[in-house]
Amino acid sequence: MAKNFTLRTAFILLLLVSGLAAQQLPENPLAGREVFEKEGCLNCHAVNGAGGKIGPDFGKQVFPGNAYDLLSKMWNHSRNMLLVMARTKTERPHFTGRDFRRLGDFLYFIRYLGQPGNAPTGRRLFVSKGCIRCHSIGKPVRGKIALDSMKIYVSPVRLAQAMWNHSILMHRRGAAKGVRIPTFSDDQFADLTAYIRSASSLKSDEEIYSYPGNPVRGEQLFKEKGCYYCHAEKPIGPKIDRIYTDQSVTEIAGIMWNHSGKMAEAMKTLKRPFPSFSGDQMADVISYLYFEGTPKTAGSAELGARLFKEKGCESCHQAGNHFGAPTIGKFGPFHDKYDFLAALWNHAPRMEELLVARGKQLPILLPNEVKSLYLFIDAKTEAGK
Ligand code: HEC
Ligand code: HEC
Ligand code: HEC
Ligand code: HEC
């Protein structure tokens, strides 16, 4: 009995762990850049202008929102992509589930990285946003707080973080002086950073680079700093997955900043300390918010069952077929959706070859159709296990 119980507990724990693994956050979203280069994507696709010019630019023209969307986009363009690959004698990319996931995280992360700041724009913002009424830069002004020492921080998030940490004082000073504390939009933090770095009188060459953020650590901080209390436990602030979808890190920093006054009030009422950040903590939290905001794709196993027939999958994947296509119960098993997506992608050329021989083409697959097929096939292979 006792043994039975522990086995059952272990099984439930395993289920929990695998449930968690399915929506695990990446520790380093940039790691997928390696896959992007290794699989030759960079030869044809650029990221914000750097890279190949044959396919669309991932920083400007294409934005895959999640893994189903990425697969769908690649799949629906695969005919043209394959033609170009044949012409340029490029080897066709082939993925493991892990690589497909890392690639998807990286491509999703590109928008988060935002655009580099522009110093002249930042200079104008410094005046129009009223920073100049309380701060000096370049040469000291009596009664104003010098920002020259901020020069060492290359990342705009560090500026946002320094402001965040002083936000109560800033709001108080603003109220006393009758100055409105400015709000931010777009990549304005990046422009201000570029300006501060160019105008600072600081002689030091020291530069502190921040990495873009570790969503796993960000999730921990979200709990430790008390954000979780108001944004998940109690209905005080908006739910995390309602906050963002696809904005850059500096835009998200701006949104946090814009709410800092109201948040500080809520904290005062609740007698909770205003959370401050050090090191790369703000970047971690923001990258976590970003990944929590990954767009969701709808889909259902029922729709998947219908699509399996309608998209022609069943015409090959049935008992006794002559193509060597496994029947549905013999698929996989797939460890997670990325495993499935990689398998689906890897078999596209074979599928196309067989279809073309029968005068047909690869079917179009929309993101919700990809997800539905996955849910249907996964349920079947689960049942068959
Ligand atoms: C040999 C050149 C080449 C390589 C290598 C290549 N692509 Fe492409 N890709 C293209 C071309 C050309 C298009 C545009 C096709 C079209 O418009 O129909 C495209 C389109 C796409 C699209 C669809 C864009 C949209 O507008 O929806 C995605 C996504 C994509 N590629 C991802 C990748 C990834 C990921 C890799 C690496 C694993 C890769 N590509 C490797 C040439 C290439
Ligand atoms: C109403 C006055 C006021 C305005 C307007 C204002 N600040 Fe501040 N700022 C302060 C005060 C007060 C502090 C806290 C200084 C301290 O802790 O000694 C501060 C602190 C900072 C810090 C932290 C400095 C450090 O060394 O850590 C930064 C960075 C900063 N402000 C940037 C800005 C920027 C950029 C703007 C314009 C968008 C701005 N501030 C607008 C009053 C203001
Ligand atoms: C005491 C409660 C409280 C705590 C703690 C708190 N927040 Fe908030 N937060 C709020 C409230 C209330 C709002 C909505 C303000 C508004 O509507 O302007 C908000 C808004 C936000 C927004 C903007 C949401 C949007 O949709 O525009 C972000 C981002 C945010 N909080 C992040 C955080 C982070 C990160 C932490 C932890 C460092 C945190 N919050 C801690 C109460 C809180
Ligand atoms: C023209 C025949 C054909 C069609 C149509 C077809 N497949 Fe396949 N499929 C195959 C063959 C053959 C294999 C065996 C692997 C290989 O050769 O690449 C396979 C393998 C697979 C695998 C990998 C199985 C594994 O265990 O790794 C998946 C997933 C898959 N197909 C899904 C689909 C889906 C979803 C559709 C419909 C959108 C579809 N297939 C349509 C022929 C086909």
Short mmCIF file of N, CA and C and ligand atoms in Angstrom, two decimals, residues 39-41 44-45 54-56 58 62 70 73-74 77 80-81 84-85 88 90 93 95 103, ligand 1:
data_model
loop_
_atom_site.label_atom_id
_atom_site.label_comp_id
_atom_site.label_asym_id
_atom_site.label_seq_id
_atom_site.Cartn_x
_atom_site.Cartn_y
_atom_site.Cartn_z
N GLU A 39 21.88 26.49 -39.16
CA GLU A 39 20.97 25.98 -40.17
C GLU A 39 20.94 26.86 -41.42
N GLY A 40 21.78 27.88 -41.45
CA GLY A 40 21.93 28.67 -42.66
C GLY A 40 20.86 29.73 -42.90
N CYS A 41 19.97 29.94 -41.92
CA CYS A 41 18.91 30.95 -42.10
C CYS A 41 19.54 32.31 -42.40
N CYS A 44 20.27 33.77 -45.88
CA CYS A 44 19.19 34.33 -46.70
C CYS A 44 18.37 35.38 -45.97
N HIS A 45 18.32 35.28 -44.63
CA HIS A 45 17.50 36.21 -43.85
C HIS A 45 18.38 37.10 -42.98
N ILE A 54 18.02 37.55 -49.35
CA ILE A 54 17.16 36.78 -50.25
C ILE A 54 15.75 36.61 -49.68
N GLY A 55 15.68 36.34 -48.40
CA GLY A 55 14.37 36.21 -47.74
C GLY A 55 14.08 37.46 -46.91
N PRO A 56 12.89 37.54 -46.34
CA PRO A 56 12.53 38.71 -45.52
C PRO A 56 13.36 38.85 -44.24
N PHE A 58 13.98 39.40 -40.34
CA PHE A 58 13.24 39.04 -39.13
C PHE A 58 13.10 40.20 -38.15
N VAL A 62 9.14 40.10 -40.75
CA VAL A 62 8.43 38.92 -40.28
C VAL A 62 8.54 38.83 -38.78
N LEU A 70 5.50 30.08 -36.21
CA LEU A 70 6.76 29.94 -36.94
C LEU A 70 6.68 28.77 -37.92
N LYS A 73 4.42 29.63 -40.83
CA LYS A 73 5.04 30.55 -41.80
C LYS A 73 6.09 29.83 -42.64
N MET A 74 6.92 29.04 -41.98
CA MET A 74 7.97 28.33 -42.72
C MET A 74 7.34 27.35 -43.70
N HIS A 77 5.64 28.92 -46.78
CA HIS A 77 6.60 29.50 -47.71
C HIS A 77 7.63 28.48 -48.16
N ASN A 80 8.74 28.13 -51.95
CA ASN A 80 9.67 29.14 -52.46
C ASN A 80 11.04 29.04 -51.80
N MET A 81 11.01 28.77 -50.51
CA MET A 81 12.26 28.68 -49.80
C MET A 81 13.08 27.50 -50.35
N VAL A 84 14.65 28.37 -53.71
CA VAL A 84 15.85 29.19 -53.56
C VAL A 84 17.00 28.33 -53.02
N MET A 85 16.67 27.45 -52.10
CA MET A 85 17.71 26.59 -51.54
C MET A 85 18.33 25.70 -52.61
N THR A 88 20.52 27.89 -54.79
CA THR A 88 21.76 28.33 -54.16
C THR A 88 22.53 27.15 -53.56
N THR A 90 21.86 25.30 -51.13
CA THR A 90 21.90 25.35 -49.67
C THR A 90 21.25 24.09 -49.14
N PRO A 93 17.30 23.02 -43.91
CA PRO A 93 17.39 22.90 -42.45
C PRO A 93 16.62 21.69 -41.92
N PHE A 95 15.69 19.86 -38.06
CA PHE A 95 15.70 20.24 -36.64
C PHE A 95 15.49 19.08 -35.69
N LEU A 103 15.20 28.06 -31.67
CA LEU A 103 15.07 28.95 -32.81
C LEU A 103 13.84 29.85 -32.64
C1 HEC B 1 18.35 29.68 -49.39
C2 HEC B 1 17.70 30.79 -48.80
C3 HEC B 1 16.90 30.59 -47.51
C4 HEC B 1 17.30 29.94 -46.38
C5 HEC B 1 18.60 29.18 -46.11
C6 HEC B 1 16.22 30.10 -45.41
N1 HEC B 1 15.20 30.83 -45.99
FE1 HEC B 1 13.44 31.33 -45.08
N2 HEC B 1 12.81 32.19 -46.80
C7 HEC B 1 13.56 32.34 -47.94
C8 HEC B 1 12.76 33.04 -48.94
C9 HEC B 1 13.21 33.40 -50.35
C10 HEC B 1 11.51 33.31 -48.33
C11 HEC B 1 10.32 34.02 -48.95
C12 HEC B 1 9.43 33.00 -49.57
C13 HEC B 1 8.11 33.57 -50.02
O1 HEC B 1 7.92 34.79 -49.96
O2 HEC B 1 7.25 32.78 -50.43
C14 HEC B 1 11.59 32.75 -47.00
C15 HEC B 1 10.54 32.81 -46.08
C16 HEC B 1 10.64 32.42 -44.75
C17 HEC B 1 9.58 32.56 -43.77
C18 HEC B 1 8.21 33.11 -44.03
C19 HEC B 1 8.20 34.61 -43.95
C20 HEC B 1 6.82 35.20 -44.04
O3 HEC B 1 6.71 36.26 -44.67
O4 HEC B 1 5.87 34.67 -43.49
C21 HEC B 1 10.07 32.09 -42.58
C22 HEC B 1 9.36 32.07 -41.26
C23 HEC B 1 11.42 31.62 -42.84
N3 HEC B 1 11.72 31.84 -44.15
C24 HEC B 1 12.22 31.07 -41.89
C25 HEC B 1 13.46 30.52 -42.14
C26 HEC B 1 14.29 29.88 -41.16
C27 HEC B 1 13.91 29.74 -39.68
C28 HEC B 1 15.41 29.46 -41.79
C29 HEC B 1 16.55 28.64 -41.20
C30 HEC B 1 16.15 27.45 -40.53
C31 HEC B 1 15.29 29.84 -43.18
N4 HEC B 1 14.11 30.49 -43.36
C32 HEC B 1 16.25 29.58 -44.14
C33 HEC B 1 14.84 31.89 -48.15
C34 HEC B 1 15.58 31.14 -47.26
#
